[in-house]
Coordinates of C-alpha atoms in Angstrom, one line a residue:
M3 CA 171.6 103.9 44.8
K4 CA 171.6 100.6 47.1
L5 CA 173.0 102.5 50.4
S6 CA 171.3 104.9 49.9
T7 CA 168.1 103.2 49.6
E8 CA 169.2 100.9 52.6
S9 CA 169.8 103.9 54.9
S10 CA 166.1 105.8 53.9
Q11 CA 165.2 102.4 55.3
A12 CA 167.1 101.8 58.3
K13 CA 165.8 105.9 59.5
S14 CA 162.5 104.7 58.4
M15 CA 162.5 101.8 60.8
L16 CA 164.2 103.9 63.7
S17 CA 161.7 106.4 63.2
E18 CA 158.5 104.1 63.1
K19 CA 160.7 102.6 66.9
N20 CA 160.7 106.3 68.1
R21 CA 157.3 106.7 67.6
G22 CA 156.2 103.4 69.4
K23 CA 157.9 104.2 72.3
D24 CA 156.2 107.9 72.4
I25 CA 153.3 106.0 71.9
L26 CA 153.8 103.3 74.9
K27 CA 155.1 106.4 77.2
N28 CA 152.1 108.7 76.3
A29 CA 149.9 105.3 76.8
M30 CA 151.5 104.4 80.5
L31 CA 150.9 108.5 81.1
E32 CA 146.9 108.1 80.5
K33 CA 147.0 104.8 82.2
K34 CA 148.8 106.5 85.2
S35 CA 146.7 109.4 85.3
Q36 CA 143.7 107.6 85.2
T37 CA 144.6 105.4 87.8
K38 CA 145.5 108.3 89.5
Q39 CA 141.6 109.8 88.8
N40 CA 139.9 106.2 89.6
R41 CA 141.6 106.3 93.2
S42 CA 140.4 109.9 93.8
I43 CA 137.1 108.6 93.1
I44 CA 137.1 105.7 95.1
K45 CA 138.4 107.6 97.8
W46 CA 135.8 110.3 97.4
E47 CA 132.9 107.7 97.1
K48 CA 133.9 106.2 100.1
A49 CA 133.6 109.4 101.7
M50 CA 130.8 109.7 100.7
R51 CA 129.2 106.4 101.9
K52 CA 130.8 107.3 105.3
L53 CA 129.0 110.6 105.0
I54 CA 125.9 108.6 104.6
A55 CA 126.1 106.1 107.0
L56 CA 126.7 109.0 109.8
L57 CA 123.9 111.4 108.4
L58 CA 121.4 107.9 108.7
C59 CA 122.7 108.1 112.1
F60 CA 121.5 110.9 113.2
G61 CA 118.1 110.0 110.8
A62 CA 119.1 112.8 108.6
L63 CA 118.0 109.8 105.8
G64 CA 115.2 108.1 105.5
S65 CA 115.9 103.9 106.4
F66 CA 114.5 102.7 103.1
Y67 CA 115.0 105.3 100.1
Y68 CA 118.8 106.3 98.6
G69 CA 119.7 107.7 95.6
S70 CA 119.6 105.5 92.7
S71 CA 123.6 105.6 92.9
L72 CA 123.1 103.0 96.3
S73 CA 120.9 100.7 94.3
L74 CA 121.6 97.1 94.9
K75 CA 120.5 94.1 93.1
A76 CA 119.2 91.7 95.8
A77 CA 121.4 88.6 94.5
S78 CA 124.6 90.9 96.0
F79 CA 122.8 91.8 99.3
T80 CA 125.0 90.9 102.2
D81 CA 122.5 89.6 104.2
M82 CA 120.6 87.5 102.2
T83 CA 121.4 84.0 100.9
G84 CA 119.0 83.8 97.9
R85 CA 117.1 81.1 100.2
E86 CA 115.0 83.0 102.0
W87 CA 111.0 83.1 101.0
Y88 CA 111.1 86.7 100.1
A89 CA 114.5 86.5 98.3
A90 CA 112.8 86.3 94.3
D91 CA 110.6 89.4 95.1
V92 CA 113.3 91.4 96.5
T93 CA 115.5 90.7 93.8
A94 CA 112.7 91.3 91.2
L95 CA 112.4 94.7 92.9
A96 CA 115.5 95.7 93.3
A97 CA 116.0 94.8 89.4
N98 CA 112.7 96.8 88.3
A99 CA 113.9 99.6 86.1
D100 CA 111.6 101.8 88.3
G101 CA 113.6 101.3 91.5
I102 CA 110.8 100.1 93.6
I103 CA 112.8 99.0 96.7
K104 CA 116.8 99.6 97.4
G105 CA 118.9 98.7 100.0
Y106 CA 121.2 100.1 102.7
P107 CA 124.7 101.6 102.0
D108 CA 126.8 98.7 104.0
G109 CA 124.8 96.5 101.3
S110 CA 122.3 95.2 103.6
F111 CA 118.6 94.7 103.0
R112 CA 117.6 94.2 106.4
A113 CA 113.7 92.0 106.0
A114 CA 112.9 92.8 109.0
E115 CA 113.5 95.9 109.8
K116 CA 110.0 97.9 110.7
L117 CA 108.7 100.1 107.6
T118 CA 107.1 103.7 107.9
V119 CA 104.1 105.1 106.3
D120 CA 106.1 107.3 103.5
Q121 CA 108.3 104.6 102.9
F122 CA 105.6 102.4 101.7
V123 CA 103.5 105.2 99.9
T124 CA 106.5 105.8 97.8
M125 CA 107.2 101.8 96.6
L126 CA 104.0 101.8 95.6
V127 CA 104.1 105.2 93.7
R128 CA 107.4 103.9 92.4
A129 CA 105.2 100.2 91.9
G130 CA 102.6 102.7 89.6
G131 CA 105.7 103.7 87.5
Q132 CA 105.3 107.2 88.4
K133 CA 108.8 109.2 89.5
A134 CA 109.2 111.7 91.5
E135 CA 112.5 113.5 93.7
N136 CA 113.2 113.7 97.1
H137 CA 112.3 116.9 98.4
S138 CA 114.8 119.4 100.3
E139 CA 112.7 119.6 103.4
Y140 CA 111.1 116.3 104.0
W141 CA 112.6 113.8 101.5
A142 CA 108.6 112.0 100.9
L143 CA 106.8 115.1 100.1
N144 CA 107.1 115.2 96.7
Y145 CA 106.1 110.9 96.7
L146 CA 103.0 112.1 99.0
H147 CA 101.6 114.3 96.5
R148 CA 102.1 112.0 93.9
A149 CA 100.3 109.8 95.9
R150 CA 97.7 111.7 96.9
E151 CA 97.0 112.4 92.7
M152 CA 97.3 108.2 92.2
G153 CA 94.6 108.1 94.8
I154 CA 96.3 105.6 97.0
L155 CA 96.2 108.5 99.9
K156 CA 93.4 110.7 100.9
D157 CA 93.5 113.9 103.3
G158 CA 93.3 112.6 107.2
D159 CA 94.6 109.0 106.3
F160 CA 97.8 109.7 108.8
A161 CA 99.0 111.8 111.4
D162 CA 102.5 111.0 111.0
F163 CA 103.8 109.5 107.3
R164 CA 107.2 109.3 109.5
A165 CA 105.3 106.6 111.8
E166 CA 105.6 102.5 111.4
I167 CA 102.8 101.3 108.7
T168 CA 100.6 98.8 110.4
R169 CA 99.1 95.4 108.4
E170 CA 96.0 97.2 107.8
E171 CA 97.1 100.4 106.8
M172 CA 99.1 98.1 103.9
A173 CA 96.4 96.4 103.2
L174 CA 93.6 99.9 102.5
L175 CA 96.8 101.4 100.8
M176 CA 96.8 98.7 98.6
L177 CA 93.4 98.2 97.4
R178 CA 93.4 102.0 96.6
F179 CA 96.2 101.5 94.1
L180 CA 94.9 98.1 92.7
E181 CA 91.0 100.1 92.4
K182 CA 93.0 102.1 89.8
R183 CA 94.3 99.1 87.9
E184 CA 91.4 96.1 87.8
D185 CA 87.9 96.1 88.4
L186 CA 86.9 95.0 92.0
S187 CA 83.1 95.7 92.2
K188 CA 82.3 92.0 91.9
V189 CA 84.9 90.8 94.3
D190 CA 82.3 88.6 96.8
I191 CA 83.7 89.1 100.5
S192 CA 80.6 87.2 102.5
Q193 CA 83.0 84.5 103.5
A194 CA 86.1 87.0 104.5
E195 CA 85.5 87.6 107.9
A196 CA 84.7 84.2 109.0
G197 CA 88.1 83.0 107.4
I198 CA 90.3 85.4 109.7
L199 CA 90.8 84.4 113.0
D200 CA 91.5 87.9 114.2
F201 CA 89.0 90.0 112.2
V202 CA 87.0 91.5 114.9
M203 CA 90.8 93.5 115.7
V204 CA 90.4 95.0 112.1
G205 CA 90.0 98.7 111.9
A206 CA 89.5 98.5 116.0
Y207 CA 91.5 101.4 116.9
K208 CA 90.1 103.8 113.6
K209 CA 87.4 106.4 114.1
P210 CA 85.0 107.6 112.9
Y211 CA 83.1 103.7 112.4
E212 CA 82.9 105.1 108.7
V213 CA 87.1 104.7 108.7
Q214 CA 86.6 101.1 110.4
L215 CA 85.1 100.0 107.6
E216 CA 86.9 101.0 105.2
Y217 CA 89.7 99.4 106.8
Q218 CA 87.2 96.2 107.3
A219 CA 86.6 95.9 103.7
A220 CA 90.0 96.0 102.5
V221 CA 91.2 94.1 104.3
Q222 CA 88.7 91.4 103.1
K223 CA 89.4 92.3 99.4
A224 CA 93.0 91.9 100.0
Y225 CA 92.4 88.2 101.5
V226 CA 90.0 87.1 98.7
L227 CA 92.3 88.7 95.6
G228 CA 95.0 86.6 97.7
L229 CA 97.0 89.8 98.4
L230 CA 97.2 88.5 101.8
T231 CA 97.2 85.4 103.2
G232 CA 98.0 85.8 106.9
Y233 CA 99.7 83.8 109.3
E234 CA 99.4 80.2 109.9
D235 CA 96.4 79.8 112.5
T236 CA 94.8 82.4 109.9
S237 CA 95.4 85.5 111.5
F238 CA 95.9 88.6 110.1
V239 CA 97.2 90.4 113.4
P240 CA 95.9 93.5 111.8
Q241 CA 97.8 96.5 114.4
G242 CA 101.0 94.1 113.4
I243 CA 103.8 96.4 111.8
L244 CA 104.7 95.9 108.4
T245 CA 108.3 94.6 107.5
R246 CA 110.6 95.5 104.7
A247 CA 110.0 91.4 103.7
E248 CA 106.6 91.9 103.7
A249 CA 106.4 94.7 101.7
A250 CA 108.2 93.4 99.1
T251 CA 106.0 90.0 98.8
A252 CA 102.9 92.3 99.1
V253 CA 104.0 94.6 96.1
I254 CA 104.7 92.0 94.0
R255 CA 101.4 90.8 94.5
L256 CA 99.7 93.9 93.3
L257 CA 101.9 93.8 90.1
K258 CA 102.0 90.0 89.1
S259 CA 98.5 88.7 89.1
E260 CA 100.0 85.4 89.4
R261 CA 101.5 85.7 92.5
R262 CA 98.6 86.1 94.5
A263 CA 97.1 83.2 96.7
A264 CA 94.2 80.9 96.4
F265 CA 91.6 82.3 98.9
R266 CA 90.5 79.0 100.6
P267 CA 87.8 79.9 103.8
E268 CA 86.9 76.6 104.1
E269 CA 90.0 75.5 105.0
M270 CA 90.8 78.5 106.8
K271 CA 87.7 78.0 109.3
Q272 CA 89.1 74.3 109.6
K273 CA 92.3 75.4 110.4
Q274 CA 90.5 77.5 113.4
E275 CA 87.7 74.8 114.3
A276 CA 91.1 72.4 115.0
A277 CA 93.1 75.2 117.5
L278 CA 89.9 76.1 119.0
A279 CA 91.2 73.7 122.1
D280 CA 94.3 75.6 122.1
H281 CA 92.5 79.0 123.8
Y282 CA 90.5 77.2 126.0
Y283 CA 91.2 77.2 129.7
G284 CA 94.5 75.7 130.1
G285 CA 95.4 75.9 126.3
S286 CA 98.6 76.6 125.0
K287 CA 97.3 79.7 123.3
W288 CA 94.9 80.6 126.4
I289 CA 94.7 84.2 127.5
D290 CA 93.7 84.9 131.1
P291 CA 90.6 86.5 131.4
T292 CA 91.3 87.1 134.8
E293 CA 94.8 88.8 134.6
E294 CA 94.5 92.8 134.7
S295 CA 97.9 93.3 133.4
I296 CA 96.7 91.7 129.7
P297 CA 95.1 94.9 128.2
K298 CA 91.0 94.4 128.9
V299 CA 91.3 94.7 124.6
I300 CA 93.5 91.6 124.3
R301 CA 90.9 89.4 126.8
V302 CA 87.7 90.6 125.2
K303 CA 89.7 89.4 122.3
E304 CA 90.1 86.3 123.1
D305 CA 86.2 85.8 123.4
R306 CA 85.8 87.6 119.9
I307 CA 87.9 85.0 117.7
L308 CA 86.3 82.4 119.7
T309 CA 82.7 83.1 118.8
K310 CA 81.6 83.1 115.3
G311 CA 78.1 82.3 115.4
G312 CA 76.8 85.9 115.8
L313 CA 75.5 85.4 119.6
D314 CA 74.9 89.0 120.8
Y315 CA 77.0 90.1 124.1
S316 CA 79.1 92.0 125.6
P317 CA 82.2 93.4 126.1
R318 CA 82.7 94.0 122.1
V319 CA 86.3 95.1 121.2
H320 CA 85.2 98.9 120.7
N321 CA 84.0 98.6 124.2
A322 CA 87.2 97.8 125.8
V323 CA 88.8 100.4 123.1
R324 CA 87.0 103.3 124.4
G325 CA 87.1 102.0 128.0
D326 CA 83.3 101.8 128.1
Y327 CA 82.5 98.3 129.5
S328 CA 81.5 96.7 132.9
K329 CA 84.1 97.2 135.9
L330 CA 81.4 95.4 138.7
S331 CA 83.9 92.0 138.0
I332 CA 87.7 91.9 136.6
D333 CA 85.9 89.5 134.3
S334 CA 82.3 90.0 133.2
V335 CA 80.8 88.9 130.2
G336 CA 77.0 89.4 129.0
G337 CA 74.1 89.0 126.4
V338 CA 71.0 87.6 125.6
F339 CA 69.2 84.3 123.8
E340 CA 66.7 84.9 121.2
Y341 CA 64.5 81.6 121.3
N342 CA 61.7 80.7 118.4
E343 CA 59.7 77.1 118.2
K344 CA 62.8 75.6 117.7
G345 CA 64.4 76.9 120.2
A346 CA 68.2 78.8 120.1
P347 CA 70.3 78.6 117.2
E348 CA 73.1 76.1 117.4
E349 CA 75.3 78.5 116.9
H350 CA 74.7 80.8 119.4
L351 CA 74.8 77.8 121.8
K352 CA 77.9 76.6 120.7
D353 CA 79.2 80.5 121.1
L354 CA 77.9 80.5 124.7
E355 CA 79.7 77.2 125.5
R356 CA 82.8 78.3 123.9
L357 CA 82.9 81.5 126.2
L358 CA 82.7 79.4 129.0
L359 CA 85.5 77.1 127.9
R360 CA 87.7 79.8 128.0
R361 CA 86.9 80.3 131.8
V362 CA 86.3 77.0 133.4
P363 CA 87.4 73.6 132.7
R364 CA 84.9 71.1 130.0
A365 CA 82.9 69.6 133.0
E366 CA 82.1 73.1 134.6
A367 CA 80.7 74.5 131.3
E368 CA 78.8 71.8 130.7
K369 CA 76.7 72.5 133.8
V370 CA 75.5 75.1 132.3
M371 CA 75.0 73.9 128.6
Q372 CA 72.7 71.3 130.2
Y373 CA 70.5 73.2 132.2
L374 CA 70.3 75.4 129.2
R375 CA 69.1 72.5 126.9
K376 CA 66.0 72.0 128.8
K377 CA 64.3 75.1 126.9
K378 CA 63.2 73.6 124.0
G379 CA 61.3 77.0 122.4
I380 CA 59.4 79.6 123.1
D381 CA 56.8 76.8 124.6
T382 CA 59.1 75.2 127.4
H383 CA 60.6 76.7 129.9
L384 CA 63.5 76.5 132.5
D385 CA 63.1 75.3 136.0
Y386 CA 63.3 79.0 137.7
P387 CA 62.8 81.9 136.0
G388 CA 66.0 83.3 137.5
T389 CA 69.4 80.6 137.8
D390 CA 72.8 80.9 139.6
I391 CA 75.3 78.3 138.6
F392 CA 78.6 78.3 140.5
L393 CA 81.2 76.7 138.5
D394 CA 84.9 76.0 139.4
N395 CA 84.4 76.2 143.3
G396 CA 82.5 79.2 143.6
R397 CA 85.5 80.8 141.1
Y398 CA 82.8 82.0 138.4
L399 CA 79.3 82.4 138.8
V400 CA 76.7 82.2 135.9
R401 CA 73.1 83.9 136.0
L402 CA 70.8 82.6 133.7
E403 CA 67.0 84.8 133.7
E404 CA 64.2 83.9 131.5
T405 CA 61.6 86.4 130.6
I406 CA 57.8 85.0 130.4
D407 CA 55.1 87.3 128.7
L408 CA 51.7 87.4 130.3
K409 CA 50.8 84.3 127.5
G410 CA 53.2 82.2 128.9
I411 CA 55.4 82.4 126.2
G412 CA 59.8 82.7 126.2
Y413 CA 61.3 84.5 123.7
Y414 CA 64.8 85.4 126.1
I415 CA 67.1 84.1 127.9
T416 CA 69.5 86.9 129.9
F417 CA 73.0 85.3 130.7
N418 CA 75.8 86.8 132.1
I419 CA 79.5 85.5 133.3
W420 CA 81.2 86.6 136.4
Y421 CA 84.6 86.3 137.9
M422 CA 84.5 86.1 141.6
D423 CA 87.0 88.2 142.6
A424 CA 86.9 89.0 146.5
K425 CA 85.5 92.4 145.2
W426 CA 82.3 91.2 143.4
Q427 CA 81.7 89.0 146.0
E428 CA 81.3 91.5 148.3
L429 CA 79.0 93.3 145.8
Y430 CA 77.0 89.4 145.1
T431 CA 76.6 89.3 148.8
K432 CA 75.2 92.5 149.3
Y433 CA 73.4 93.4 146.2
Y434 CA 72.9 90.7 143.5
D435 CA 72.1 87.5 145.7
Y436 CA 69.0 87.6 145.1
K437 CA 67.1 85.0 147.7
S438 CA 64.7 84.0 144.8
Y439 CA 66.8 82.9 142.5
H440 CA 67.9 79.0 142.5
K441 CA 71.4 78.0 143.3
I442 CA 73.0 75.3 141.4
R443 CA 76.9 74.7 143.2

């Protein structure tokens, strides 16, 4: 009986041992099969990455958005260390459940790469919690339709959604996005224009005039709300192209009010004032107003960023954009001073002085300013009704003409500044050298 029991136990132990071997064998077979399957998946994924990279080379895919399976967290972007000024924002957007921002198949983020309109619109749609599928014919089409529904896009905004998006266009779309979420009716933009160095260029190329005004209002509000801060010299560069890094920070500020910068108009004005001399004749940022290789609109812009006192003169930027400005001289500026009992507004005189300082040394500009200061108001007059002042060895001519009515009251002085190139010297000698005008050389 005892032997029989022991034999039974031995058989049972042998059976268990064999069962264990079978389990181990099956597990090894299953692991081998799984490994083979994983290798197939990895091989397939590699093939897909190569295919996507190939399609990218031919422009078949957008340069910003890919399927969610290729989404990468900012911490793993191969071209970011985490110490960049935009790193925290990129990380937050990459980790967002709506997949607001994504990387490239090679693991990079490419912060400095330029952004297109459809890419930024898609970011805003996703930031608004909306979803859309890529369209089979044009990947962004469904996002664009959704953006119209959200009020971000309007008919006629863009001729080409695949074009690179400018900073002023970014500002406009951001404001439309925010207007649906916050009450912006009481935003005070009265100091924004003076605080932005190159505000005169905002909307300069947009038509019609109402559209230009919409862009200007958007940029002003964006600054006051702290969505934008511009560059160190307080310029905005409205026609500059938006980068991926800038887009990330812009969207973060839309979503998180605590990330918005404080608007400091007085500080901005002080920075501009401190840097004025750099833009004067011979300064480190001086742009020669007589250099024909530099577009006229750029040369005119330099005058406008230096003259914030409201002086009425031309050409304005929109004149330069359209091409309807004086061609008598390579560089020609003209305008009017309006006087009252107390004289001309001091800020207008400063504007004229800055126009001169862009063209001639300070000592030469002072000759004109000293002569103008003789007129204290409507009842005092210049020495002569018309005066030609030659500056910097005849390189420039400044003409001052005072209008005096029959009662002896002089409300206006017209001024012109002309560069005396060979062509203009000939014209002056033939047609503009009025013998009755006093000459100061």
